[in-house]
PDB file of C-alpha atoms in Angstrom:
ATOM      1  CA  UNK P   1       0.000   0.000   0.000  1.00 55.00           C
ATOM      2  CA  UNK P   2       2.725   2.508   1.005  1.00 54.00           C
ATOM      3  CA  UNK P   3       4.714   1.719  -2.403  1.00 62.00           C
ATOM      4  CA  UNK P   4       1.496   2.171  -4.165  1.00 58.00           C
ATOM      5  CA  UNK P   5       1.453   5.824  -2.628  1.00 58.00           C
ATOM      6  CA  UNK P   6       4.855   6.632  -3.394  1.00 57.00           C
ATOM      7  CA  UNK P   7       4.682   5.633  -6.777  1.00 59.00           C
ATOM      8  CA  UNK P   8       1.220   8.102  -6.824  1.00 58.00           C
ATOM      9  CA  UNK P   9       3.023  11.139  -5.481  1.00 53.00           C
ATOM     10  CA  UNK P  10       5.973  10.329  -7.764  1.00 58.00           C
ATOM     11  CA  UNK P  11       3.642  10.711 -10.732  1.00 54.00           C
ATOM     12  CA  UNK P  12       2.442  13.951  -9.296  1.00 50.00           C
ATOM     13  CA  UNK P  13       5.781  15.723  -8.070  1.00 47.00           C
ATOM     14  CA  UNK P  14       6.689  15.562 -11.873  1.00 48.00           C
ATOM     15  CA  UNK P  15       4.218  17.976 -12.831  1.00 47.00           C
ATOM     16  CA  UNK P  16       4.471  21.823 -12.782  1.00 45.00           C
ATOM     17  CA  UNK P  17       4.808  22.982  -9.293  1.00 44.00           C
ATOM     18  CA  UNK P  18       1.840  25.704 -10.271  1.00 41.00           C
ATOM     19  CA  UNK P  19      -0.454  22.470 -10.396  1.00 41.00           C
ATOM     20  CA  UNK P  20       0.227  21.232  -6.943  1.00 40.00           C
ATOM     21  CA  UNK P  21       2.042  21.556  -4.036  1.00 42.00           C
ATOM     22  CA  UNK P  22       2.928  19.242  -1.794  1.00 42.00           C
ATOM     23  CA  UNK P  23       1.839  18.940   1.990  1.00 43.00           C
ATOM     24  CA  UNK P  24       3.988  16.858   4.267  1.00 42.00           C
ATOM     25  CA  UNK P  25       2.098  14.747   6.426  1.00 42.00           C
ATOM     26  CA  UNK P  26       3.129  13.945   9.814  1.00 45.00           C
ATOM     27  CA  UNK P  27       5.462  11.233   8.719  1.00 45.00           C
ATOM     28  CA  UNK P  28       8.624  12.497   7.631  1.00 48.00           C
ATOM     29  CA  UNK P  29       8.979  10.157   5.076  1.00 47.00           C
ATOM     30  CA  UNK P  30       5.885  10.947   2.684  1.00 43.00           C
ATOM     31  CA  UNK P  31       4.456  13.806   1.583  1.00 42.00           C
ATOM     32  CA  UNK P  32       0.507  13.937   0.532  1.00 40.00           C
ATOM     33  CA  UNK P  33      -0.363  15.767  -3.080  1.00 41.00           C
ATOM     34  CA  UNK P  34      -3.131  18.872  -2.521  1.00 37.00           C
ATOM     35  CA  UNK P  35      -4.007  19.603  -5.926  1.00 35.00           C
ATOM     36  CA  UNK P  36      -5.314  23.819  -6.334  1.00 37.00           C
ATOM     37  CA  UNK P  37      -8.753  24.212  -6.645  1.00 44.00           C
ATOM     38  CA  UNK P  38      -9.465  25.889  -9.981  1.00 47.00           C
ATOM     39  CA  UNK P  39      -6.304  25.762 -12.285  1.00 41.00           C
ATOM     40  CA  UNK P  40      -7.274  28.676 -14.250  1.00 44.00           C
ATOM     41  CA  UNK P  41      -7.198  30.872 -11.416  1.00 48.00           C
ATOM     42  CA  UNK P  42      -4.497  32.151  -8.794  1.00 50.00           C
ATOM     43  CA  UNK P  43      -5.383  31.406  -5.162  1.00 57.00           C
ATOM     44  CA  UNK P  44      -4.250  34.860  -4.175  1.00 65.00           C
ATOM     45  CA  UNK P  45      -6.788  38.039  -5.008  1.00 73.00           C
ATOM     46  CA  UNK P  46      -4.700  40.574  -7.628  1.00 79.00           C
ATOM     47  CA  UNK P  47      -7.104  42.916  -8.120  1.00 82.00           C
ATOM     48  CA  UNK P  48      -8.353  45.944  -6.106  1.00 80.00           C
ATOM     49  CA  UNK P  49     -12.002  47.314  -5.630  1.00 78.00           C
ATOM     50  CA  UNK P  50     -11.365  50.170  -7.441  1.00 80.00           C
ATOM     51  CA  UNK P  51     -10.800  48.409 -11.126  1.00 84.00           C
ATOM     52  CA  UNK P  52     -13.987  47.120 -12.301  1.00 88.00           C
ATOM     53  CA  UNK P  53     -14.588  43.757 -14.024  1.00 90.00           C
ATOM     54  CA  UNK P  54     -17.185  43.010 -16.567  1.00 90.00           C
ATOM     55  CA  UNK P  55     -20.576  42.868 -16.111  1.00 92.00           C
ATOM     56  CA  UNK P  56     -21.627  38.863 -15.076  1.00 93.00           C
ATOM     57  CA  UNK P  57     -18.019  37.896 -13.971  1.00 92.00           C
ATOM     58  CA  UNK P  58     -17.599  35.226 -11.255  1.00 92.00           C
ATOM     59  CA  UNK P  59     -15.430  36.910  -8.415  1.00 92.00           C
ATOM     60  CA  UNK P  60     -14.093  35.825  -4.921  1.00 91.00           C
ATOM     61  CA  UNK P  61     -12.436  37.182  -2.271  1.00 90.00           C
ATOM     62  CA  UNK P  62      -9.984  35.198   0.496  1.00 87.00           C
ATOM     63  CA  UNK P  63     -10.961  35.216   4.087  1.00 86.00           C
ATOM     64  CA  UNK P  64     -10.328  34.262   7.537  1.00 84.00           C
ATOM     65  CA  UNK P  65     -13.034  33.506  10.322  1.00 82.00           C
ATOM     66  CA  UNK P  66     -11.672  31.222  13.369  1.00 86.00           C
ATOM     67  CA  UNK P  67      -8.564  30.344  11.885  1.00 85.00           C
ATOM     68  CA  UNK P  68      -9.857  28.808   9.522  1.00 86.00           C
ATOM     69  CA  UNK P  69      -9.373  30.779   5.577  1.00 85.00           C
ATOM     70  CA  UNK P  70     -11.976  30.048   3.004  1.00 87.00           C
ATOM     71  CA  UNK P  71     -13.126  32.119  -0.189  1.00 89.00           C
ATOM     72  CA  UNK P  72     -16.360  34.091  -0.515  1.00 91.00           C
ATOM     73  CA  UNK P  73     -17.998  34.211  -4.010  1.00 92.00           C
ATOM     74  CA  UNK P  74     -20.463  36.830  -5.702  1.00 94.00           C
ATOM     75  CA  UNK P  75     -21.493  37.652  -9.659  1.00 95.00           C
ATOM     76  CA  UNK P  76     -20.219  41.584 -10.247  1.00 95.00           C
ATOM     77  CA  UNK P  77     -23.161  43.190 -11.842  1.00 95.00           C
ATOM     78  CA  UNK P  78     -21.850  46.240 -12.979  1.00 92.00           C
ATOM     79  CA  UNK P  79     -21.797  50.140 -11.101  1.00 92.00           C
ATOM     80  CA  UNK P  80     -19.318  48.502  -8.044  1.00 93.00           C
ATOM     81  CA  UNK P  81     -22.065  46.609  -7.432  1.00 95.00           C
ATOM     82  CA  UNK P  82     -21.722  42.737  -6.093  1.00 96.00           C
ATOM     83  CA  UNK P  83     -24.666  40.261  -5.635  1.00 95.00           C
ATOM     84  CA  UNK P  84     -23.820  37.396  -3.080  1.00 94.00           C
ATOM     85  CA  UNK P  85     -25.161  34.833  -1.154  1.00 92.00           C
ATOM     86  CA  UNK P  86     -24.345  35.760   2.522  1.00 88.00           C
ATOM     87  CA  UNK P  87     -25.265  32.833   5.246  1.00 81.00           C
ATOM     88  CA  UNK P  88     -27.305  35.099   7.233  1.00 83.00           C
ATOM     89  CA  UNK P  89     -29.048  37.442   4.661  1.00 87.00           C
ATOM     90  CA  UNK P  90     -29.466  35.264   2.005  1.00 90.00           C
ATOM     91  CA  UNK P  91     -28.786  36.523  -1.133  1.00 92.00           C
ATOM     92  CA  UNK P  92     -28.350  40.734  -1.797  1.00 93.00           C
ATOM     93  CA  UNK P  93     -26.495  43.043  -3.215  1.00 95.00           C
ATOM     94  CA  UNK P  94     -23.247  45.321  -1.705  1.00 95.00           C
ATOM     95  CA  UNK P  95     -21.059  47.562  -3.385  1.00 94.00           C
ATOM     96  CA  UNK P  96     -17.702  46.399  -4.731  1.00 92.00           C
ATOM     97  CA  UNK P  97     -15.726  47.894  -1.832  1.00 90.00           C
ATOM     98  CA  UNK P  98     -17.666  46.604   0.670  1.00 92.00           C
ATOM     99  CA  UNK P  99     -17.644  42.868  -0.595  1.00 92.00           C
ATOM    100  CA  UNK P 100     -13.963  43.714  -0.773  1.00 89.00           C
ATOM    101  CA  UNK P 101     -13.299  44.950   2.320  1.00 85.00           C
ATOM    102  CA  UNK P 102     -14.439  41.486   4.089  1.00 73.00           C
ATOM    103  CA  UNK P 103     -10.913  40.403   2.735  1.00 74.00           C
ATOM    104  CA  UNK P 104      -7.530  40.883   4.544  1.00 70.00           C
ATOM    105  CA  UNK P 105      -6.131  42.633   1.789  1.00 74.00           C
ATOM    106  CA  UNK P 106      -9.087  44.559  -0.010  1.00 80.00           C
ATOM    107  CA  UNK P 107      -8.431  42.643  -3.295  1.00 85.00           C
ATOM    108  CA  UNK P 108     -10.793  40.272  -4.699  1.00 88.00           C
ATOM    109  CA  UNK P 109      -9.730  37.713  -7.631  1.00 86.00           C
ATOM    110  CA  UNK P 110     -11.632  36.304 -10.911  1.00 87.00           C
ATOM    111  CA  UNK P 111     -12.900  33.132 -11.445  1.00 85.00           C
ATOM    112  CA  UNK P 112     -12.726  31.860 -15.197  1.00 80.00           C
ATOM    113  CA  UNK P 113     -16.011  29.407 -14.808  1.00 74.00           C
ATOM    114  CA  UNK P 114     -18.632  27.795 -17.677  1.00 76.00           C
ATOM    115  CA  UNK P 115     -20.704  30.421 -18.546  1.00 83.00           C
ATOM    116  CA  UNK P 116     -24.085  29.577 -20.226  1.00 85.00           C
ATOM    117  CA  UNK P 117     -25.202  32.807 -22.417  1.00 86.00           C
ATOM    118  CA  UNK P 118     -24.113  36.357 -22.468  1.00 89.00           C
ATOM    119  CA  UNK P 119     -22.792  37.982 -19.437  1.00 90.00           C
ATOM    120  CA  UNK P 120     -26.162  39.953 -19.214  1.00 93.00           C
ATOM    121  CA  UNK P 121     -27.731  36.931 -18.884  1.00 94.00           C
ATOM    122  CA  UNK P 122     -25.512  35.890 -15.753  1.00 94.00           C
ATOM    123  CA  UNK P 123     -26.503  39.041 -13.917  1.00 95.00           C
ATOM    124  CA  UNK P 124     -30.068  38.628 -15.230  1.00 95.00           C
ATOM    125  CA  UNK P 125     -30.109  35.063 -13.164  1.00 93.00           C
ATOM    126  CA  UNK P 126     -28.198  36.595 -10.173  1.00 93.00           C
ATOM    127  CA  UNK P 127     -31.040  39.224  -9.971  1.00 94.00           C
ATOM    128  CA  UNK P 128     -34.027  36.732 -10.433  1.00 93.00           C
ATOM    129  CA  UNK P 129     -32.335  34.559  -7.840  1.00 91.00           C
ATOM    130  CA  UNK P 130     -32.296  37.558  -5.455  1.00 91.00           C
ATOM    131  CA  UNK P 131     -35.748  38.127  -5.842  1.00 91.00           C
ATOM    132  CA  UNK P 132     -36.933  34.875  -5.376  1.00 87.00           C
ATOM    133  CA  UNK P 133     -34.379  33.684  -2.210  1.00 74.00           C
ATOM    134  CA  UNK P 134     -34.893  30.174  -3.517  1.00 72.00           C
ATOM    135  CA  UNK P 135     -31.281  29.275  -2.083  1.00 76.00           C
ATOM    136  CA  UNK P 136     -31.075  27.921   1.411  1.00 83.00           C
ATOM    137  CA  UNK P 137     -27.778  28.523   2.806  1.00 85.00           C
ATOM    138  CA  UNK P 138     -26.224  24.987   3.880  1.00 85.00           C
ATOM    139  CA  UNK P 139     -22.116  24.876   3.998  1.00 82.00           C
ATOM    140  CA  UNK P 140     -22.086  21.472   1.827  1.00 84.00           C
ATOM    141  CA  UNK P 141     -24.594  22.067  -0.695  1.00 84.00           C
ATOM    142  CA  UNK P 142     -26.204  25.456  -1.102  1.00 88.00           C
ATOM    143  CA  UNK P 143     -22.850  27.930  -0.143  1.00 90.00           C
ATOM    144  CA  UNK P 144     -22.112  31.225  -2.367  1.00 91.00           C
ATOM    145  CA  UNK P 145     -19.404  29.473  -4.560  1.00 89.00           C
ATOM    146  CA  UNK P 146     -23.225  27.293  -5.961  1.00 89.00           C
ATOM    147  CA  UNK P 147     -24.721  30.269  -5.856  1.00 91.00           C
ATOM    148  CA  UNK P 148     -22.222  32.111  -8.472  1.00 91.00           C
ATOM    149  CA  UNK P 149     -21.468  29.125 -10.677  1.00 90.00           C
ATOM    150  CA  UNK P 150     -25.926  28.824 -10.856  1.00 90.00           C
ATOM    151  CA  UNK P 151     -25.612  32.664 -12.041  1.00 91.00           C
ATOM    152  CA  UNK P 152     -23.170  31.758 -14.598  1.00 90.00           C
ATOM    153  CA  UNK P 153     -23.957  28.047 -16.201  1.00 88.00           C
ATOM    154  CA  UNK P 154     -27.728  28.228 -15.409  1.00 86.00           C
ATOM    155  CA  UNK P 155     -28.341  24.550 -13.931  1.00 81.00           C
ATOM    156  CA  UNK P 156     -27.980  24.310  -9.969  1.00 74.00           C
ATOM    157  CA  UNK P 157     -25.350  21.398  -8.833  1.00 63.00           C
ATOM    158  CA  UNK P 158     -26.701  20.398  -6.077  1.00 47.00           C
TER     159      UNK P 158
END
């Protein structure tokens, strides 16, 4: 079994380091393969709230509650204007800077996901959605990250 696993994060080490990175476990001896989330996108927020992305884009922001650092996701809808879906609220809109601010380092990043129609179309789901608070916050199934991909490929995945 342990060869098996060697041979596994052999395979792995050998691509870019960009890909994965490589978490040592508490044996010394081998290390466990994390592979990055979404490989279009850097894990670290470039932009700042004062440039403005296009209308419909996917964007996220990093943060840290209890130690523990996780990323927040909302559908830009143009006019530094952000529609999320917050755990308490539901789903609503904020400005830009204030969705922004929620991070440590006022910079939120762009996520590069399917889109299903134009980008007016995204925001025109992200709206409807708003309207009709048919989402149901639950941490495993119904979080902001499902929210934002609904707005932009149309079909819920949960």
């Amino acid at each position: 079994m342990v060869s098996l696993i060697k041979k596994t994060v052999r395979k792995i080490v050998k691509q870019p380091k960009n890909i994965v990175r490589l978490v040592k476990s508490k044996s010394p001896k081998l290390t466990t393969p994390v592979v990055i989330r979404n490989l279009l996108d850097s894990s670290k927020p470039k932009r700042k709230y004062t440039e403005q992305p296009d209308k419909g884009t996917h964007i996220f922001v990093n943060q840290k509650r209890h130690g523990v650092r996780y990323q927040h996701h909302g559908i830009y809808i143009g006019d530094s204007r952000v529609i999320h879906f917050d755990g308490k609220k539901g789903i609503c809109e904020i400005s830009l800077e204030k969705f922004c601010r929620s991070s440590r380092n006022k910079r939120y990043g762009i996520i590069h996901s399917n889109r299903k129609g134009t980008l007016d179309k995204v925001v025109k789901r992200a709206k409807k959605a708003m309207k009709e608070r048919k989402f149901k916050y639950s941490l495993l199934f119904e979080n902001c990250e499902h929210f934002a991909n609904y707005c932009r490929s149309g079909r819920q995945s949960f």
